């Protein structure tokens, strides 16, 4: 029976435990497995870095959700990214979205760069810029959409088509929308990456990362690298992410409902100079976003009018928490220039529009009127002297 996404969230992957009938996948808190003789394993399990049944369940689940064949789970989103970047070798180059997660920029710029793997930053929302950046060393296009923190939208199908025309891999970080809203593999992407720390886990209590692919050869190579590098997701954390994913649909629906109301309020409030939210018809990415995803997500970025001091704004918030991360049940705000995107040099930040005044808001599941009230009082208390 082919299930819709709401049912897959609850029954996808491995549904419960066949031996006991437990409705949840057990936590196999074990590092190794007994062999009945040399090479005689029970079901192929040998050592938990190579495979563990709880991790296997979450890996099958994320693959099902992305409408793909193979999933791999990692200790963090960056461990997943590290493993994907390890597909490349010295001399290879990647074309990368101009606003991406700061940690992705950092690992490219300060880790893989040292191994001779280079990158070129372009505005991937304009597919022509992607095509123009391709030379004989480029082996992949790496995008985020909506991108962090400006929520820029890139046309996944257009960019994947360009990548394939030139024999390159198309890699998409799908953290901000999750497979509930967007399934890049079905739009032509070769590799999908997630920080499961965000919406998938959903409760700001577990770090995790995922890689999803449809191609067997690519899956085999990534599995080899996952085991060789070793940044795997622990059994207990695998269980927590499976538990989080069960409510992803209802959480996302409410996240979006709150975000739409808040974005509308903010844009009409007279408090902001700029607002970035792909769910607003006025947003430059609105049409493509609508075409390729089932919703705009719940991340909003904005710049307050000149007369307000963003430092005071952060200090005046009472309900909304100033913290790194996103995608949890609670509303979080952050200051990209000094927090999530501090690893990006100031001149690069400026070039791509991550101004010092930018505020990023992960809209949570609280009552939306409480959130509006908190924003309002914090903004009004932040007027410059
Ligand atoms: C948080 C994040 C990451 C990194 O994930 P970790 O789990 O923190 O390692 C990568 N990409 C995006 C878009 C993120 O928001």
CSV table of C-alpha atoms and ligand atoms in Angstrom, one decimal, residues 75-81 100-104 142 144 146-148 173-176 193-198 206-209 325-326 360, ligand 1:
chain,number,residue,atom,x,y,z
A,75,UNK,CA,25.7,12.5,14.5
A,76,UNK,CA,25.1,16.1,13.2
A,77,UNK,CA,24.2,17.9,10.0
A,78,UNK,CA,27.9,18.8,9.6
A,79,UNK,CA,29.0,15.2,10.0
A,80,UNK,CA,26.6,14.5,7.1
A,81,UNK,CA,28.0,17.4,5.1
A,100,UNK,CA,24.3,29.1,3.1
A,101,UNK,CA,24.5,27.9,6.6
A,102,UNK,CA,27.6,29.4,8.2
A,103,UNK,CA,29.0,26.0,9.2
A,104,UNK,CA,28.8,24.8,5.7
A,142,UNK,CA,25.5,22.7,-3.7
A,144,UNK,CA,20.2,25.5,0.0
A,146,UNK,CA,15.2,28.4,1.2
A,147,UNK,CA,18.8,29.5,2.0
A,148,UNK,CA,20.0,30.5,5.4
A,173,UNK,CA,20.4,21.0,1.8
A,174,UNK,CA,16.7,20.5,2.6
A,175,UNK,CA,16.8,21.4,6.3
A,176,UNK,CA,14.5,24.4,6.2
A,193,UNK,CA,21.3,16.7,3.1
A,194,UNK,CA,19.5,17.5,6.4
A,195,UNK,CA,20.4,18.8,9.7
A,196,UNK,CA,17.9,16.7,11.7
A,197,UNK,CA,18.7,18.8,14.7
A,198,UNK,CA,16.1,21.3,13.4
A,206,UNK,CA,19.0,16.1,19.8
A,207,UNK,CA,21.7,16.7,17.2
A,208,UNK,CA,21.5,14.7,14.0
A,209,UNK,CA,22.2,14.8,10.3
A,325,UNK,CA,19.4,26.8,16.0
A,326,UNK,CA,15.9,26.7,14.7
A,360,UNK,CA,16.5,35.7,11.9
B,1,LIG,C1,22.0,23.7,11.4
B,1,LIG,C2,22.2,23.5,10.0
B,1,LIG,C3,23.3,22.7,9.5
B,1,LIG,C4,24.3,22.0,10.4
B,1,LIG,O1,23.6,21.0,11.2
B,1,LIG,P1,24.2,20.6,12.6
B,1,LIG,O2,23.2,19.5,13.0
B,1,LIG,O3,24.1,21.8,13.5
B,1,LIG,O4,25.5,20.1,12.5
B,1,LIG,C5,23.4,22.5,8.1
B,1,LIG,N1,22.5,23.2,7.3
B,1,LIG,C6,21.5,24.0,7.7
B,1,LIG,C7,20.6,24.6,6.7
B,1,LIG,C8,21.3,24.2,9.1
B,1,LIG,O5,20.4,25.0,9.5
